[in-house]
Amino acid sequence: MFFFVSKLFWFVAQPLNFSILLMGLAFFAVWFSWRRIAMTASASAFLILGLAVWSSLGALLLHPLEDRFQRPSPAPSHVDGIIVLGGGFEGGVNLVRGGYELNASGDRFVETAVLARRYPEARVVVTGGGGTLVLEGEGDAATAPRLLTALGVSADRLVLENESRNTYENAQFTKKLLDIKPGETWLLVTSAFHMPRSVGLFRKAGFDVVPWPADYRTSGIEYPGFAQDNPIDSLQNLTIVLKEWVGLFAYWATGRTDELLPSP
């Protein structure tokens, strides 16, 4: 139920869709001569779109998430396993074409391939099934072997978890799949903005992981203002970060994590 409610909520709440719904409300309000509702809804829609597309709001909200966890320095001398969270492939395209097309979060898998070469004895765990509610697509755990083996990672090193639909299930199902022994070192690779929520969920599952963030969306030096990035990236940044902050609160409020904003 949590999965379905979260997907439906986010479909409505993301800035672009919410603005479109508000403009639809304004249209009907004009039709029925509800002037105050029409003016409020249309003004709100334009304000949301303006902030999302032309301001640095999204980047500023991303900063505390992307800076929360840093890669360990020095890097571990020995690593038993590398876990990469799904979300880096174009599932709909790969389902039809059979390739390994990457999306904006594809750096997760590039970084995983780099780590696999640095730690040749480490197992490589890919966790992520179909995480969409309506659109059909291939899960990342099904696509990843094609890319990783093409980049030189031996197939016998791969451990695939292809049932999880969200980050909570990533953590729970991966913990059940692996026989973790005391003293082992496991790296967790995901987008930097997604790392706080991911670490909190893995900790709650009883799996102590070493964060290895990738896929940064900001330089970290953005400042309040307008027209600092192209409009599409600005909209995407705000969409991503609102989803992440809502997810952090929802997981904490439902007891899936112990901290609202997990710390190192």
PDB file of C-alpha atoms in Angstrom:
ATOM      1  CA  MET A   1       0.000   0.000   0.000  1.00  0.00           C
ATOM      2  CA  PHE A   2       2.853   2.396   0.853  1.00  0.00           C
ATOM      3  CA  PHE A   3       4.287   1.921  -2.650  1.00  0.00           C
ATOM      4  CA  PHE A   4       1.021   2.717  -4.433  1.00  0.00           C
ATOM      5  CA  VAL A   5       0.146   5.685  -2.193  1.00  0.00           C
ATOM      6  CA  SER A   6       3.630   7.174  -2.594  1.00  0.00           C
ATOM      7  CA  LYS A   7       3.510   6.877  -6.393  1.00  0.00           C
ATOM      8  CA  LEU A   8       0.039   8.436  -6.639  1.00  0.00           C
ATOM      9  CA  PHE A   9       0.941  11.227  -4.227  1.00  0.00           C
ATOM     10  CA  TRP A  10       4.095  12.104  -6.126  1.00  0.00           C
ATOM     11  CA  PHE A  11       2.309  12.077  -9.475  1.00  0.00           C
ATOM     12  CA  VAL A  12       0.112  14.887  -8.164  1.00  0.00           C
ATOM     13  CA  ALA A  13       2.700  16.705  -6.041  1.00  0.00           C
ATOM     14  CA  GLN A  14       5.629  17.093  -8.430  1.00  0.00           C
ATOM     15  CA  PRO A  15       5.923  20.736  -9.540  1.00  0.00           C
ATOM     16  CA  LEU A  16       5.063  20.379 -13.231  1.00  0.00           C
ATOM     17  CA  ASN A  17       2.033  18.131 -12.726  1.00  0.00           C
ATOM     18  CA  PHE A  18       0.778  20.187  -9.791  1.00  0.00           C
ATOM     19  CA  SER A  19       1.040  23.362 -11.854  1.00  0.00           C
ATOM     20  CA  ILE A  20      -0.909  21.749 -14.703  1.00  0.00           C
ATOM     21  CA  LEU A  21      -3.623  20.640 -12.268  1.00  0.00           C
ATOM     22  CA  LEU A  22      -3.815  24.156 -10.853  1.00  0.00           C
ATOM     23  CA  MET A  23      -4.183  25.616 -14.343  1.00  0.00           C
ATOM     24  CA  GLY A  24      -6.931  23.081 -15.024  1.00  0.00           C
ATOM     25  CA  LEU A  25      -8.648  24.190 -11.838  1.00  0.00           C
ATOM     26  CA  ALA A  26      -8.324  27.819 -12.930  1.00  0.00           C
ATOM     27  CA  PHE A  27      -9.908  26.987 -16.306  1.00  0.00           C
ATOM     28  CA  PHE A  28     -12.945  25.374 -14.686  1.00  0.00           C
ATOM     29  CA  ALA A  29     -13.199  28.179 -12.134  1.00  0.00           C
ATOM     30  CA  VAL A  30     -13.385  30.704 -14.976  1.00  0.00           C
ATOM     31  CA  TRP A  31     -16.046  28.565 -16.657  1.00  0.00           C
ATOM     32  CA  PHE A  32     -18.181  28.742 -13.509  1.00  0.00           C
ATOM     33  CA  SER A  33     -17.313  32.409 -12.836  1.00  0.00           C
ATOM     34  CA  TRP A  34     -15.389  31.639  -9.639  1.00  0.00           C
ATOM     35  CA  ARG A  35     -13.009  34.549 -10.112  1.00  0.00           C
ATOM     36  CA  ARG A  36     -11.171  34.365  -6.807  1.00  0.00           C
ATOM     37  CA  ILE A  37     -10.448  30.628  -7.171  1.00  0.00           C
ATOM     38  CA  ALA A  38      -9.383  31.146 -10.793  1.00  0.00           C
ATOM     39  CA  MET A  39      -6.977  33.958  -9.900  1.00  0.00           C
ATOM     40  CA  THR A  40      -5.504  32.080  -6.928  1.00  0.00           C
ATOM     41  CA  ALA A  41      -5.013  28.828  -8.848  1.00  0.00           C
ATOM     42  CA  SER A  42      -3.476  30.481 -11.924  1.00  0.00           C
ATOM     43  CA  ALA A  43      -1.176  32.710  -9.873  1.00  0.00           C
ATOM     44  CA  SER A  44      -0.028  29.719  -7.817  1.00  0.00           C
ATOM     45  CA  ALA A  45       0.656  27.700 -10.966  1.00  0.00           C
ATOM     46  CA  PHE A  46       2.793  30.433 -12.506  1.00  0.00           C
ATOM     47  CA  LEU A  47       4.634  31.038  -9.221  1.00  0.00           C
ATOM     48  CA  ILE A  48       5.511  27.340  -8.862  1.00  0.00           C
ATOM     49  CA  LEU A  49       6.654  27.082 -12.476  1.00  0.00           C
ATOM     50  CA  GLY A  50       8.619  30.314 -12.243  1.00  0.00           C
ATOM     51  CA  LEU A  51      10.510  29.211  -9.145  1.00  0.00           C
ATOM     52  CA  ALA A  52      11.080  25.734 -10.568  1.00  0.00           C
ATOM     53  CA  VAL A  53      12.300  26.821 -14.002  1.00  0.00           C
ATOM     54  CA  TRP A  54      14.089  30.122 -13.456  1.00  0.00           C
ATOM     55  CA  SER A  55      15.430  30.060  -9.886  1.00  0.00           C
ATOM     56  CA  SER A  56      18.214  28.203  -8.087  1.00  0.00           C
ATOM     57  CA  LEU A  57      15.784  26.910  -5.452  1.00  0.00           C
ATOM     58  CA  GLY A  58      16.206  23.277  -6.478  1.00  0.00           C
ATOM     59  CA  ALA A  59      20.003  23.439  -6.351  1.00  0.00           C
ATOM     60  CA  LEU A  60      19.982  25.151  -2.951  1.00  0.00           C
ATOM     61  CA  LEU A  61      17.727  22.460  -1.498  1.00  0.00           C
ATOM     62  CA  LEU A  62      19.985  19.773  -2.979  1.00  0.00           C
ATOM     63  CA  HIS A  63      23.131  21.083  -1.291  1.00  0.00           C
ATOM     64  CA  PRO A  64      22.506  19.692   2.220  1.00  0.00           C
ATOM     65  CA  LEU A  65      21.594  16.293   0.779  1.00  0.00           C
ATOM     66  CA  GLU A  66      24.541  16.025  -1.604  1.00  0.00           C
ATOM     67  CA  ASP A  67      27.014  17.234   1.031  1.00  0.00           C
ATOM     68  CA  ARG A  68      25.687  15.023   3.836  1.00  0.00           C
ATOM     69  CA  PHE A  69      27.863  11.986   3.089  1.00  0.00           C
ATOM     70  CA  GLN A  70      31.333  12.032   1.582  1.00  0.00           C
ATOM     71  CA  ARG A  71      33.344   9.206   0.077  1.00  0.00           C
ATOM     72  CA  PRO A  72      35.708   7.722   2.674  1.00  0.00           C
ATOM     73  CA  SER A  73      39.213   9.150   2.631  1.00  0.00           C
ATOM     74  CA  PRO A  74      41.374   7.227   2.421  1.00  0.00           C
ATOM     75  CA  ALA A  75      39.375   4.656   0.466  1.00  0.00           C
ATOM     76  CA  PRO A  76      39.096   1.190   2.052  1.00  0.00           C
ATOM     77  CA  SER A  77      42.016  -1.096   1.269  1.00  0.00           C
ATOM     78  CA  HIS A  78      39.695  -4.090   1.026  1.00  0.00           C
ATOM     79  CA  VAL A  79      36.047  -4.255  -0.016  1.00  0.00           C
ATOM     80  CA  ASP A  80      33.901  -7.384   0.175  1.00  0.00           C
ATOM     81  CA  GLY A  81      31.034  -6.070  -1.897  1.00  0.00           C
ATOM     82  CA  ILE A  82      29.624  -3.144  -3.853  1.00  0.00           C
ATOM     83  CA  ILE A  83      25.882  -2.449  -3.786  1.00  0.00           C
ATOM     84  CA  VAL A  84      24.410  -0.184  -6.440  1.00  0.00           C
ATOM     85  CA  LEU A  85      20.814   0.987  -6.205  1.00  0.00           C
ATOM     86  CA  GLY A  86      18.668   0.880  -9.329  1.00  0.00           C
ATOM     87  CA  GLY A  87      17.314   3.937 -11.063  1.00  0.00           C
ATOM     88  CA  GLY A  88      20.064   4.536 -13.598  1.00  0.00           C
ATOM     89  CA  PHE A  89      18.613   2.965 -16.737  1.00  0.00           C
ATOM     90  CA  GLU A  90      15.920   3.861 -19.258  1.00  0.00           C
ATOM     91  CA  GLY A  91      13.788   0.826 -18.467  1.00  0.00           C
ATOM     92  CA  GLY A  92      11.161   1.390 -21.138  1.00  0.00           C
ATOM     93  CA  VAL A  93      13.739   1.757 -23.910  1.00  0.00           C
ATOM     94  CA  ASN A  94      15.854  -1.183 -22.772  1.00  0.00           C
ATOM     95  CA  LEU A  95      12.835  -3.461 -22.485  1.00  0.00           C
ATOM     96  CA  VAL A  96      12.161  -3.018 -26.193  1.00  0.00           C
ATOM     97  CA  ARG A  97      15.623  -2.492 -27.633  1.00  0.00           C
ATOM     98  CA  GLY A  98      17.598  -4.789 -25.353  1.00  0.00           C
ATOM     99  CA  GLY A  99      20.431  -2.350 -24.736  1.00  0.00           C
ATOM    100  CA  TYR A 100      21.661  -0.513 -21.674  1.00  0.00           C
ATOM    101  CA  GLU A 101      20.615   3.083 -22.211  1.00  0.00           C
ATOM    102  CA  LEU A 102      21.434   5.223 -19.180  1.00  0.00           C
ATOM    103  CA  ASN A 103      19.344   8.052 -17.759  1.00  0.00           C
ATOM    104  CA  ALA A 104      20.479  11.057 -15.717  1.00  0.00           C
ATOM    105  CA  SER A 105      21.354   8.790 -12.765  1.00  0.00           C
ATOM    106  CA  GLY A 106      23.451   6.442 -14.883  1.00  0.00           C
ATOM    107  CA  ASP A 107      26.633   7.621 -13.149  1.00  0.00           C
ATOM    108  CA  ARG A 108      25.735   5.143 -10.420  1.00  0.00           C
ATOM    109  CA  PHE A 109      26.561   2.269 -12.751  1.00  0.00           C
ATOM    110  CA  VAL A 110      29.608   3.920 -14.284  1.00  0.00           C
ATOM    111  CA  GLU A 111      31.019   4.432 -10.784  1.00  0.00           C
ATOM    112  CA  THR A 112      30.165   0.841  -9.901  1.00  0.00           C
ATOM    113  CA  ALA A 113      32.154  -0.419 -12.895  1.00  0.00           C
ATOM    114  CA  VAL A 114      35.115   1.737 -11.801  1.00  0.00           C
ATOM    115  CA  LEU A 115      34.914   0.358  -8.260  1.00  0.00           C
ATOM    116  CA  ALA A 116      34.642  -3.195  -9.552  1.00  0.00           C
ATOM    117  CA  ARG A 117      37.968  -2.750 -11.324  1.00  0.00           C
ATOM    118  CA  ARG A 118      39.545  -1.142  -8.249  1.00  0.00           C
ATOM    119  CA  TYR A 119      38.361  -4.018  -6.024  1.00  0.00           C
ATOM    120  CA  PRO A 120      38.533  -7.101  -8.285  1.00  0.00           C
ATOM    121  CA  GLU A 121      37.595  -9.536  -5.510  1.00  0.00           C
ATOM    122  CA  ALA A 122      34.432  -7.698  -4.454  1.00  0.00           C
ATOM    123  CA  ARG A 123      30.987  -8.981  -5.286  1.00  0.00           C
ATOM    124  CA  VAL A 124      28.769  -6.536  -7.181  1.00  0.00           C
ATOM    125  CA  VAL A 125      25.138  -6.380  -6.097  1.00  0.00           C
ATOM    126  CA  VAL A 126      22.539  -4.675  -8.287  1.00  0.00           C
ATOM    127  CA  THR A 127      19.238  -4.071  -6.513  1.00  0.00           C
ATOM    128  CA  GLY A 128      16.185  -2.795  -8.362  1.00  0.00           C
ATOM    129  CA  GLY A 129      13.187  -4.279 -10.108  1.00  0.00           C
ATOM    130  CA  GLY A 130      10.290  -2.510 -11.745  1.00  0.00           C
ATOM    131  CA  GLY A 131       9.641   0.662  -9.782  1.00  0.00           C
ATOM    132  CA  THR A 132       6.933   2.213 -11.946  1.00  0.00           C
ATOM    133  CA  LEU A 133       3.216   2.176 -11.288  1.00  0.00           C
ATOM    134  CA  VAL A 134       1.907   2.432 -14.854  1.00  0.00           C
ATOM    135  CA  LEU A 135       4.685   2.485 -17.442  1.00  0.00           C
ATOM    136  CA  GLU A 136       6.216  -0.857 -18.331  1.00  0.00           C
ATOM    137  CA  GLY A 137       9.985  -1.125 -18.214  1.00  0.00           C
ATOM    138  CA  GLU A 138      12.863  -3.465 -17.601  1.00  0.00           C
ATOM    139  CA  GLY A 139      14.215  -3.495 -14.057  1.00  0.00           C
ATOM    140  CA  ASP A 140      17.761  -2.284 -13.532  1.00  0.00           C
ATOM    141  CA  ALA A 141      18.889  -5.644 -12.166  1.00  0.00           C
ATOM    142  CA  ALA A 142      17.902  -7.162 -15.515  1.00  0.00           C
ATOM    143  CA  THR A 143      19.673  -4.498 -17.590  1.00  0.00           C
ATOM    144  CA  ALA A 144      22.814  -4.008 -15.508  1.00  0.00           C
ATOM    145  CA  PRO A 145      24.557  -7.306 -16.396  1.00  0.00           C
ATOM    146  CA  ARG A 146      24.650  -6.294 -20.068  1.00  0.00           C
ATOM    147  CA  LEU A 147      26.395  -3.022 -19.252  1.00  0.00           C
ATOM    148  CA  LEU A 148      28.690  -4.250 -16.487  1.00  0.00           C
ATOM    149  CA  THR A 149      29.937  -7.281 -18.388  1.00  0.00           C
ATOM    150  CA  ALA A 150      30.529  -5.072 -21.439  1.00  0.00           C
ATOM    151  CA  LEU A 151      32.692  -2.878 -19.173  1.00  0.00           C
ATOM    152  CA  GLY A 152      34.736  -5.854 -18.032  1.00  0.00           C
ATOM    153  CA  VAL A 153      32.987  -7.006 -14.850  1.00  0.00           C
ATOM    154  CA  SER A 154      32.851 -10.798 -14.768  1.00  0.00           C
ATOM    155  CA  ALA A 155      29.306 -12.181 -14.703  1.00  0.00           C
ATOM    156  CA  ASP A 156      30.142 -14.567 -11.850  1.00  0.00           C
ATOM    157  CA  ARG A 157      30.727 -11.582  -9.556  1.00  0.00           C
ATOM    158  CA  LEU A 158      27.206 -10.235 -10.022  1.00  0.00           C
ATOM    159  CA  VAL A 159      24.421 -10.698  -7.476  1.00  0.00           C
ATOM    160  CA  LEU A 160      21.038  -9.548  -8.777  1.00  0.00           C
ATOM    161  CA  GLU A 161      18.033  -8.503  -6.694  1.00  0.00           C
ATOM    162  CA  ASN A 162      15.187  -7.824  -9.120  1.00  0.00           C
ATOM    163  CA  GLU A 163      12.068  -7.697  -6.917  1.00  0.00           C
ATOM    164  CA  SER A 164      12.396  -4.368  -5.085  1.00  0.00           C
ATOM    165  CA  ARG A 165      10.291  -1.392  -6.201  1.00  0.00           C
ATOM    166  CA  ASN A 166      11.627   1.380  -3.974  1.00  0.00           C
ATOM    167  CA  THR A 167      14.559   2.182  -1.707  1.00  0.00           C
ATOM    168  CA  TYR A 168      12.977   0.590   1.359  1.00  0.00           C
ATOM    169  CA  GLU A 169      12.654  -2.694  -0.502  1.00  0.00           C
ATOM    170  CA  ASN A 170      16.187  -2.269  -1.901  1.00  0.00           C
ATOM    171  CA  ALA A 171      17.524  -2.352   1.650  1.00  0.00           C
ATOM    172  CA  GLN A 172      15.243  -5.080   2.981  1.00  0.00           C
ATOM    173  CA  PHE A 173      15.590  -7.487   0.063  1.00  0.00           C
ATOM    174  CA  THR A 174      19.348  -6.989  -0.287  1.00  0.00           C
ATOM    175  CA  LYS A 175      19.875  -7.736   3.396  1.00  0.00           C
ATOM    176  CA  LYS A 176      17.897 -10.982   3.045  1.00  0.00           C
ATOM    177  CA  LEU A 177      19.737 -11.957  -0.130  1.00  0.00           C
ATOM    178  CA  LEU A 178      23.259 -11.615   1.235  1.00  0.00           C
ATOM    179  CA  ASP A 179      24.997 -13.579   3.963  1.00  0.00           C
ATOM    180  CA  ILE A 180      26.830 -10.695   5.615  1.00  0.00           C
ATOM    181  CA  LYS A 181      29.599 -11.642   8.028  1.00  0.00           C
ATOM    182  CA  PRO A 182      30.942  -9.449  10.844  1.00  0.00           C
ATOM    183  CA  GLY A 183      33.814  -7.230   9.797  1.00  0.00           C
ATOM    184  CA  GLU A 184      32.942  -7.177   6.096  1.00  0.00           C
ATOM    185  CA  THR A 185      33.076  -3.903   4.162  1.00  0.00           C
ATOM    186  CA  TRP A 186      30.252  -3.139   1.741  1.00  0.00           C
ATOM    187  CA  LEU A 187      30.112   0.015  -0.346  1.00  0.00           C
ATOM    188  CA  LEU A 188      26.746   1.575  -1.164  1.00  0.00           C
ATOM    189  CA  VAL A 189      26.617   3.419  -4.480  1.00  0.00           C
ATOM    190  CA  THR A 190      23.731   5.735  -5.296  1.00  0.00           C
ATOM    191  CA  SER A 191      23.125   9.355  -6.243  1.00  0.00           C
ATOM    192  CA  ALA A 192      24.559  11.822  -3.724  1.00  0.00           C
ATOM    193  CA  PHE A 193      21.165  13.446  -3.106  1.00  0.00           C
ATOM    194  CA  HIS A 194      19.681   9.997  -2.445  1.00  0.00           C
ATOM    195  CA  MET A 195      22.384   8.830  -0.049  1.00  0.00           C
ATOM    196  CA  PRO A 196      20.919  10.113   3.269  1.00  0.00           C
ATOM    197  CA  ARG A 197      17.634   8.276   2.763  1.00  0.00           C
ATOM    198  CA  SER A 198      19.414   5.170   1.494  1.00  0.00           C
ATOM    199  CA  VAL A 199      21.831   5.000   4.418  1.00  0.00           C
ATOM    200  CA  GLY A 200      18.972   5.443   6.886  1.00  0.00           C
ATOM    201  CA  LEU A 201      17.047   2.568   5.331  1.00  0.00           C
ATOM    202  CA  PHE A 202      20.051   0.226   5.216  1.00  0.00           C
ATOM    203  CA  ARG A 203      20.852   1.034   8.855  1.00  0.00           C
ATOM    204  CA  LYS A 204      17.266   0.249   9.829  1.00  0.00           C
ATOM    205  CA  ALA A 205      17.584  -3.075   7.988  1.00  0.00           C
ATOM    206  CA  GLY A 206      20.641  -3.898  10.085  1.00  0.00           C
ATOM    207  CA  PHE A 207      23.091  -3.517   7.222  1.00  0.00           C
ATOM    208  CA  ASP A 208      26.088  -1.280   7.961  1.00  0.00           C
ATOM    209  CA  VAL A 209      27.268   0.117   4.618  1.00  0.00           C
ATOM    210  CA  VAL A 210      29.994   2.551   3.590  1.00  0.00           C
ATOM    211  CA  PRO A 211      28.472   5.403   1.524  1.00  0.00           C
ATOM    212  CA  TRP A 212      30.018   6.021  -1.879  1.00  0.00           C
ATOM    213  CA  PRO A 213      27.968   8.854  -3.444  1.00  0.00           C
ATOM    214  CA  ALA A 214      27.912   9.468  -7.200  1.00  0.00           C
ATOM    215  CA  ASP A 215      25.767  11.376  -9.688  1.00  0.00           C
ATOM    216  CA  TYR A 216      26.098  14.885  -8.244  1.00  0.00           C
ATOM    217  CA  ARG A 217      23.566  17.368  -9.668  1.00  0.00           C
ATOM    218  CA  THR A 218      25.081  20.596  -8.307  1.00  0.00           C
ATOM    219  CA  SER A 219      28.500  22.189  -8.016  1.00  0.00           C
ATOM    220  CA  GLY A 220      27.792  23.035  -4.387  1.00  0.00           C
ATOM    221  CA  ILE A 221      28.500  26.726  -4.874  1.00  0.00           C
ATOM    222  CA  GLU A 222      25.164  27.863  -6.327  1.00  0.00           C
ATOM    223  CA  TYR A 223      23.664  30.928  -4.638  1.00  0.00           C
ATOM    224  CA  PRO A 224      20.133  32.353  -4.368  1.00  0.00           C
ATOM    225  CA  GLY A 225      19.099  33.959  -7.608  1.00  0.00           C
ATOM    226  CA  PHE A 226      17.668  33.467 -11.062  1.00  0.00           C
ATOM    227  CA  ALA A 227      18.832  32.088 -14.414  1.00  0.00           C
ATOM    228  CA  GLN A 228      21.867  30.245 -13.033  1.00  0.00           C
ATOM    229  CA  ASP A 229      21.112  27.038 -14.950  1.00  0.00           C
ATOM    230  CA  ASN A 230      19.108  26.027 -17.982  1.00  0.00           C
ATOM    231  CA  PRO A 231      15.358  25.815 -17.282  1.00  0.00           C
ATOM    232  CA  ILE A 232      15.033  22.058 -17.783  1.00  0.00           C
ATOM    233  CA  ASP A 233      17.824  21.260 -15.310  1.00  0.00           C
ATOM    234  CA  SER A 234      16.392  23.724 -12.795  1.00  0.00           C
ATOM    235  CA  LEU A 235      12.974  22.090 -13.029  1.00  0.00           C
ATOM    236  CA  GLN A 236      14.512  18.638 -12.702  1.00  0.00           C
ATOM    237  CA  ASN A 237      16.545  19.690  -9.650  1.00  0.00           C
ATOM    238  CA  LEU A 238      13.501  20.989  -7.823  1.00  0.00           C
ATOM    239  CA  THR A 239      11.469  17.910  -8.768  1.00  0.00           C
ATOM    240  CA  ILE A 240      14.197  15.584  -7.506  1.00  0.00           C
ATOM    241  CA  VAL A 241      14.839  17.397  -4.271  1.00  0.00           C
ATOM    242  CA  LEU A 242      11.169  17.782  -3.302  1.00  0.00           C
ATOM    243  CA  LYS A 243      10.675  14.062  -3.849  1.00  0.00           C
ATOM    244  CA  GLU A 244      13.735  13.319  -1.717  1.00  0.00           C
ATOM    245  CA  TRP A 245      12.715  15.544   1.187  1.00  0.00           C
ATOM    246  CA  VAL A 246       9.165  14.172   1.106  1.00  0.00           C
ATOM    247  CA  GLY A 247      10.609  10.654   1.033  1.00  0.00           C
ATOM    248  CA  LEU A 248      12.855  11.370   4.013  1.00  0.00           C
ATOM    249  CA  PHE A 249       9.892  12.617   6.028  1.00  0.00           C
ATOM    250  CA  ALA A 250       7.577   9.787   4.948  1.00  0.00           C
ATOM    251  CA  TYR A 251      10.062   7.039   5.800  1.00  0.00           C
ATOM    252  CA  TRP A 252      10.863   8.633   9.156  1.00  0.00           C
ATOM    253  CA  ALA A 253       7.179   9.238  10.012  1.00  0.00           C
ATOM    254  CA  THR A 254       6.273   5.617   9.208  1.00  0.00           C
ATOM    255  CA  GLY A 255       9.173   4.187  11.225  1.00  0.00           C
ATOM    256  CA  ARG A 256      11.184   2.961   8.245  1.00  0.00           C
ATOM    257  CA  THR A 257      14.156   5.077   9.330  1.00  0.00           C
ATOM    258  CA  ASP A 258      15.281   6.208  12.774  1.00  0.00           C
ATOM    259  CA  GLU A 259      16.393   9.717  11.764  1.00  0.00           C
ATOM    260  CA  LEU A 260      14.671  12.358   9.678  1.00  0.00           C
ATOM    261  CA  LEU A 261      18.004  13.261   8.083  1.00  0.00           C
ATOM    262  CA  PRO A 262      20.505  10.447   8.692  1.00  0.00           C
ATOM    263  CA  SER A 263      24.007  11.627   9.511  1.00  0.00           C
ATOM    264  CA  PRO A 264      27.476  10.132   8.949  1.00  0.00           C
TER     265      PRO A 264
END
